[in-house]
Amino acid sequence: MGEHPDTALVRQGYEAFNKGDEQTLRSLLTADCVHHSPGSSQISGHFKGQDNVLGMYRRLWELTDGTMRVELDGVFPDGRGHAISVHKIYAERGDRGIEMRGGIFFTIIGGKISDLDECVADIEQVDEFWGTE
């Protein structure tokens, strides 16, 4: 059996994110997509629309001087337009680093990602790492 199309879509997104490939990421997202990022740091919130979502990703790469990467552990589709990913993030920012497990709950419509609801193992640690400015 081949890989489920929703699994392949999510894997492609992770690969593009790790390469900083905004063109591919844009092609995988609906125009009105939303990425929900937990916590109360400068990268927390609800980012609506491709430009805002990609702008937030750009901010992640800028804040970490390009050191941020996400290692995908698995993708689990439900066959009804949802998939859950499990991953580990690695990044450095100034004199601090972070290594943490997390995941994203994806909603997929028409073969594109419309909603990303991110979860992390330790919200307080993530907030401390990203800071407010």
JSON list of C-alpha atoms in Angstrom, two decimals:
[
{"chain": "A", "resi": 1, "resn": "MET", "atom": "CA", "xyz": [0.00, 0.00, 0.00]},
{"chain": "A", "resi": 2, "resn": "GLY", "atom": "CA", "xyz": [1.17, 3.49, -0.81]},
{"chain": "A", "resi": 3, "resn": "GLU", "atom": "CA", "xyz": [1.32, 6.48, 1.46]},
{"chain": "A", "resi": 4, "resn": "HIS", "atom": "CA", "xyz": [-1.99, 8.25, 2.14]},
{"chain": "A", "resi": 5, "resn": "PRO", "atom": "CA", "xyz": [-2.19, 11.56, 0.17]},
{"chain": "A", "resi": 6, "resn": "ASP", "atom": "CA", "xyz": [-2.69, 13.58, 3.39]},
{"chain": "A", "resi": 7, "resn": "THR", "atom": "CA", "xyz": [0.44, 12.01, 4.88]},
{"chain": "A", "resi": 8, "resn": "ALA", "atom": "CA", "xyz": [2.41, 12.82, 1.72]},
{"chain": "A", "resi": 9, "resn": "LEU", "atom": "CA", "xyz": [1.14, 16.42, 1.81]},
{"chain": "A", "resi": 10, "resn": "VAL", "atom": "CA", "xyz": [2.21, 16.93, 5.42]},
{"chain": "A", "resi": 11, "resn": "ARG", "atom": "CA", "xyz": [5.63, 15.33, 4.79]},
{"chain": "A", "resi": 12, "resn": "GLN", "atom": "CA", "xyz": [6.13, 17.63, 1.81]},
{"chain": "A", "resi": 13, "resn": "GLY", "atom": "CA", "xyz": [5.31, 20.60, 4.05]},
{"chain": "A", "resi": 14, "resn": "TYR", "atom": "CA", "xyz": [7.89, 19.59, 6.64]},
{"chain": "A", "resi": 15, "resn": "GLU", "atom": "CA", "xyz": [10.54, 19.14, 3.95]},
{"chain": "A", "resi": 16, "resn": "ALA", "atom": "CA", "xyz": [9.78, 22.56, 2.47]},
{"chain": "A", "resi": 17, "resn": "PHE", "atom": "CA", "xyz": [9.80, 24.20, 5.92]},
{"chain": "A", "resi": 18, "resn": "ASN", "atom": "CA", "xyz": [13.23, 22.76, 6.74]},
{"chain": "A", "resi": 19, "resn": "LYS", "atom": "CA", "xyz": [14.58, 24.06, 3.42]},
{"chain": "A", "resi": 20, "resn": "GLY", "atom": "CA", "xyz": [12.97, 27.49, 3.86]},
{"chain": "A", "resi": 21, "resn": "ASP", "atom": "CA", "xyz": [11.14, 26.86, 0.58]},
{"chain": "A", "resi": 22, "resn": "GLU", "atom": "CA", "xyz": [8.34, 29.43, 0.76]},
{"chain": "A", "resi": 23, "resn": "GLN", "atom": "CA", "xyz": [7.18, 28.79, -2.81]},
{"chain": "A", "resi": 24, "resn": "THR", "atom": "CA", "xyz": [6.45, 25.13, -2.08]},
{"chain": "A", "resi": 25, "resn": "LEU", "atom": "CA", "xyz": [4.88, 25.96, 1.29]},
{"chain": "A", "resi": 26, "resn": "ARG", "atom": "CA", "xyz": [2.57, 28.49, -0.41]},
{"chain": "A", "resi": 27, "resn": "SER", "atom": "CA", "xyz": [1.49, 25.84, -2.93]},
{"chain": "A", "resi": 28, "resn": "LEU", "atom": "CA", "xyz": [0.51, 23.47, -0.09]},
{"chain": "A", "resi": 29, "resn": "LEU", "atom": "CA", "xyz": [-1.66, 26.01, 1.81]},
{"chain": "A", "resi": 30, "resn": "THR", "atom": "CA", "xyz": [-5.15, 27.30, 1.07]},
{"chain": "A", "resi": 31, "resn": "ALA", "atom": "CA", "xyz": [-5.30, 31.07, 0.51]},
{"chain": "A", "resi": 32, "resn": "ASP", "atom": "CA", "xyz": [-7.18, 31.51, 3.82]},
{"chain": "A", "resi": 33, "resn": "CYS", "atom": "CA", "xyz": [-5.14, 29.03, 5.87]},
{"chain": "A", "resi": 34, "resn": "VAL", "atom": "CA", "xyz": [-4.61, 29.60, 9.59]},
{"chain": "A", "resi": 35, "resn": "HIS", "atom": "CA", "xyz": [-1.68, 28.56, 11.77]},
{"chain": "A", "resi": 36, "resn": "HIS", "atom": "CA", "xyz": [-2.41, 28.59, 15.52]},
{"chain": "A", "resi": 37, "resn": "SER", "atom": "CA", "xyz": [0.79, 28.88, 17.56]},
{"chain": "A", "resi": 38, "resn": "PRO", "atom": "CA", "xyz": [0.53, 28.28, 21.34]},
{"chain": "A", "resi": 39, "resn": "GLY", "atom": "CA", "xyz": [1.75, 30.39, 24.22]},
{"chain": "A", "resi": 40, "resn": "SER", "atom": "CA", "xyz": [2.26, 34.10, 24.73]},
{"chain": "A", "resi": 41, "resn": "SER", "atom": "CA", "xyz": [5.57, 34.80, 23.02]},
{"chain": "A", "resi": 42, "resn": "GLN", "atom": "CA", "xyz": [6.28, 36.94, 19.98]},
{"chain": "A", "resi": 43, "resn": "ILE", "atom": "CA", "xyz": [5.55, 34.00, 17.69]},
{"chain": "A", "resi": 44, "resn": "SER", "atom": "CA", "xyz": [2.30, 33.00, 19.42]},
{"chain": "A", "resi": 45, "resn": "GLY", "atom": "CA", "xyz": [-1.13, 33.68, 18.03]},
{"chain": "A", "resi": 46, "resn": "HIS", "atom": "CA", "xyz": [-3.42, 33.00, 15.12]},
{"chain": "A", "resi": 47, "resn": "PHE", "atom": "CA", "xyz": [-1.86, 33.73, 11.74]},
{"chain": "A", "resi": 48, "resn": "LYS", "atom": "CA", "xyz": [-4.50, 33.89, 9.00]},
{"chain": "A", "resi": 49, "resn": "GLY", "atom": "CA", "xyz": [-3.79, 33.79, 5.27]},
{"chain": "A", "resi": 50, "resn": "GLN", "atom": "CA", "xyz": [-0.78, 32.54, 3.35]},
{"chain": "A", "resi": 51, "resn": "ASP", "atom": "CA", "xyz": [1.16, 35.80, 3.66]},
{"chain": "A", "resi": 52, "resn": "ASN", "atom": "CA", "xyz": [0.75, 35.95, 7.46]},
{"chain": "A", "resi": 53, "resn": "VAL", "atom": "CA", "xyz": [1.56, 32.26, 7.96]},
{"chain": "A", "resi": 54, "resn": "LEU", "atom": "CA", "xyz": [4.65, 32.48, 5.76]},
{"chain": "A", "resi": 55, "resn": "GLY", "atom": "CA", "xyz": [5.61, 35.73, 7.49]},
{"chain": "A", "resi": 56, "resn": "MET", "atom": "CA", "xyz": [5.51, 33.93, 10.84]},
{"chain": "A", "resi": 57, "resn": "TYR", "atom": "CA", "xyz": [7.70, 31.13, 9.45]},
{"chain": "A", "resi": 58, "resn": "ARG", "atom": "CA", "xyz": [10.12, 33.75, 8.11]},
{"chain": "A", "resi": 59, "resn": "ARG", "atom": "CA", "xyz": [10.23, 35.27, 11.59]},
{"chain": "A", "resi": 60, "resn": "LEU", "atom": "CA", "xyz": [11.13, 31.84, 13.08]},
{"chain": "A", "resi": 61, "resn": "TRP", "atom": "CA", "xyz": [14.02, 31.49, 10.64]},
{"chain": "A", "resi": 62, "resn": "GLU", "atom": "CA", "xyz": [15.20, 35.08, 11.29]},
{"chain": "A", "resi": 63, "resn": "LEU", "atom": "CA", "xyz": [15.05, 34.76, 15.10]},
{"chain": "A", "resi": 64, "resn": "THR", "atom": "CA", "xyz": [17.14, 31.58, 14.98]},
{"chain": "A", "resi": 65, "resn": "ASP", "atom": "CA", "xyz": [19.56, 32.75, 12.28]},
{"chain": "A", "resi": 66, "resn": "GLY", "atom": "CA", "xyz": [18.38, 29.82, 10.17]},
{"chain": "A", "resi": 67, "resn": "THR", "atom": "CA", "xyz": [19.16, 27.17, 12.80]},
{"chain": "A", "resi": 68, "resn": "MET", "atom": "CA", "xyz": [15.56, 26.06, 13.28]},
{"chain": "A", "resi": 69, "resn": "ARG", "atom": "CA", "xyz": [14.74, 22.62, 11.96]},
{"chain": "A", "resi": 70, "resn": "VAL", "atom": "CA", "xyz": [11.92, 20.22, 12.63]},
{"chain": "A", "resi": 71, "resn": "GLU", "atom": "CA", "xyz": [12.48, 16.47, 12.64]},
{"chain": "A", "resi": 72, "resn": "LEU", "atom": "CA", "xyz": [9.29, 14.64, 11.69]},
{"chain": "A", "resi": 73, "resn": "ASP", "atom": "CA", "xyz": [8.62, 11.48, 13.71]},
{"chain": "A", "resi": 74, "resn": "GLY", "atom": "CA", "xyz": [5.32, 10.51, 12.13]},
{"chain": "A", "resi": 75, "resn": "VAL", "atom": "CA", "xyz": [2.10, 11.55, 10.40]},
{"chain": "A", "resi": 76, "resn": "PHE", "atom": "CA", "xyz": [-1.23, 9.94, 11.15]},
{"chain": "A", "resi": 77, "resn": "PRO", "atom": "CA", "xyz": [-4.17, 10.68, 8.81]},
{"chain": "A", "resi": 78, "resn": "ASP", "atom": "CA", "xyz": [-7.80, 9.92, 9.60]},
{"chain": "A", "resi": 79, "resn": "GLY", "atom": "CA", "xyz": [-8.86, 9.66, 5.94]},
{"chain": "A", "resi": 80, "resn": "ARG", "atom": "CA", "xyz": [-11.47, 12.40, 6.47]},
{"chain": "A", "resi": 81, "resn": "GLY", "atom": "CA", "xyz": [-9.36, 15.52, 5.96]},
{"chain": "A", "resi": 82, "resn": "HIS", "atom": "CA", "xyz": [-7.30, 15.54, 9.13]},
{"chain": "A", "resi": 83, "resn": "ALA", "atom": "CA", "xyz": [-3.79, 14.45, 10.03]},
{"chain": "A", "resi": 84, "resn": "ILE", "atom": "CA", "xyz": [-1.69, 14.69, 13.17]},
{"chain": "A", "resi": 85, "resn": "SER", "atom": "CA", "xyz": [2.06, 15.02, 13.04]},
{"chain": "A", "resi": 86, "resn": "VAL", "atom": "CA", "xyz": [4.56, 14.34, 15.80]},
{"chain": "A", "resi": 87, "resn": "HIS", "atom": "CA", "xyz": [7.95, 16.02, 15.61]},
{"chain": "A", "resi": 88, "resn": "LYS", "atom": "CA", "xyz": [10.91, 17.43, 17.49]},
{"chain": "A", "resi": 89, "resn": "ILE", "atom": "CA", "xyz": [12.06, 21.02, 17.04]},
{"chain": "A", "resi": 90, "resn": "TYR", "atom": "CA", "xyz": [15.67, 22.13, 17.30]},
{"chain": "A", "resi": 91, "resn": "ALA", "atom": "CA", "xyz": [16.77, 25.76, 17.28]},
{"chain": "A", "resi": 92, "resn": "GLU", "atom": "CA", "xyz": [19.30, 28.18, 18.68]},
{"chain": "A", "resi": 93, "resn": "ARG", "atom": "CA", "xyz": [18.62, 31.79, 19.55]},
{"chain": "A", "resi": 94, "resn": "GLY", "atom": "CA", "xyz": [21.43, 33.90, 20.91]},
{"chain": "A", "resi": 95, "resn": "ASP", "atom": "CA", "xyz": [22.99, 31.96, 23.79]},
{"chain": "A", "resi": 96, "resn": "ARG", "atom": "CA", "xyz": [20.10, 29.54, 24.25]},
{"chain": "A", "resi": 97, "resn": "GLY", "atom": "CA", "xyz": [18.87, 26.48, 22.48]},
{"chain": "A", "resi": 98, "resn": "ILE", "atom": "CA", "xyz": [15.73, 24.41, 22.43]},
{"chain": "A", "resi": 99, "resn": "GLU", "atom": "CA", "xyz": [15.00, 20.78, 21.69]},
{"chain": "A", "resi": 100, "resn": "MET", "atom": "CA", "xyz": [11.38, 19.85, 22.22]},
{"chain": "A", "resi": 101, "resn": "ARG", "atom": "CA", "xyz": [8.72, 17.43, 21.07]},
{"chain": "A", "resi": 102, "resn": "GLY", "atom": "CA", "xyz": [5.47, 18.71, 19.68]},
{"chain": "A", "resi": 103, "resn": "GLY", "atom": "CA", "xyz": [2.89, 18.15, 17.03]},
{"chain": "A", "resi": 104, "resn": "ILE", "atom": "CA", "xyz": [0.43, 19.74, 14.67]},
{"chain": "A", "resi": 105, "resn": "PHE", "atom": "CA", "xyz": [-3.21, 18.91, 14.00]},
{"chain": "A", "resi": 106, "resn": "PHE", "atom": "CA", "xyz": [-3.85, 19.57, 10.30]},
{"chain": "A", "resi": 107, "resn": "THR", "atom": "CA", "xyz": [-7.13, 20.16, 8.50]},
{"chain": "A", "resi": 108, "resn": "ILE", "atom": "CA", "xyz": [-6.89, 19.42, 4.79]},
{"chain": "A", "resi": 109, "resn": "ILE", "atom": "CA", "xyz": [-9.41, 20.60, 2.20]},
{"chain": "A", "resi": 110, "resn": "GLY", "atom": "CA", "xyz": [-9.13, 19.85, -1.51]},
{"chain": "A", "resi": 111, "resn": "GLY", "atom": "CA", "xyz": [-5.59, 18.53, -1.16]},
{"chain": "A", "resi": 112, "resn": "LYS", "atom": "CA", "xyz": [-4.32, 21.65, 0.61]},
{"chain": "A", "resi": 113, "resn": "ILE", "atom": "CA", "xyz": [-3.68, 22.51, 4.23]},
{"chain": "A", "resi": 114, "resn": "SER", "atom": "CA", "xyz": [-6.30, 24.92, 5.59]},
{"chain": "A", "resi": 115, "resn": "ASP", "atom": "CA", "xyz": [-5.60, 24.84, 9.33]},
{"chain": "A", "resi": 116, "resn": "LEU", "atom": "CA", "xyz": [-2.57, 24.02, 11.47]},
{"chain": "A", "resi": 117, "resn": "ASP", "atom": "CA", "xyz": [-3.10, 23.78, 15.22]},
{"chain": "A", "resi": 118, "resn": "GLU", "atom": "CA", "xyz": [0.30, 23.47, 16.87]},
{"chain": "A", "resi": 119, "resn": "CYS", "atom": "CA", "xyz": [0.97, 21.87, 20.27]},
{"chain": "A", "resi": 120, "resn": "VAL", "atom": "CA", "xyz": [4.22, 21.74, 22.25]},
{"chain": "A", "resi": 121, "resn": "ALA", "atom": "CA", "xyz": [5.48, 19.69, 25.19]},
{"chain": "A", "resi": 122, "resn": "ASP", "atom": "CA", "xyz": [6.22, 22.71, 27.41]},
{"chain": "A", "resi": 123, "resn": "ILE", "atom": "CA", "xyz": [4.51, 26.02, 26.63]},
{"chain": "A", "resi": 124, "resn": "GLU", "atom": "CA", "xyz": [6.43, 27.94, 29.32]},
{"chain": "A", "resi": 125, "resn": "GLN", "atom": "CA", "xyz": [9.79, 26.79, 27.93]},
{"chain": "A", "resi": 126, "resn": "VAL", "atom": "CA", "xyz": [8.73, 27.72, 24.40]},
{"chain": "A", "resi": 127, "resn": "ASP", "atom": "CA", "xyz": [7.60, 31.18, 25.56]},
{"chain": "A", "resi": 128, "resn": "GLU", "atom": "CA", "xyz": [10.91, 31.68, 27.36]},
{"chain": "A", "resi": 129, "resn": "PHE", "atom": "CA", "xyz": [12.90, 30.62, 24.30]},
{"chain": "A", "resi": 130, "resn": "TRP", "atom": "CA", "xyz": [11.05, 32.91, 21.86]},
{"chain": "A", "resi": 131, "resn": "GLY", "atom": "CA", "xyz": [10.59, 35.80, 24.29]},
{"chain": "A", "resi": 132, "resn": "THR", "atom": "CA", "xyz": [8.36, 38.79, 23.70]},
{"chain": "A", "resi": 133, "resn": "GLU", "atom": "CA", "xyz": [10.77, 40.74, 21.50]}
]
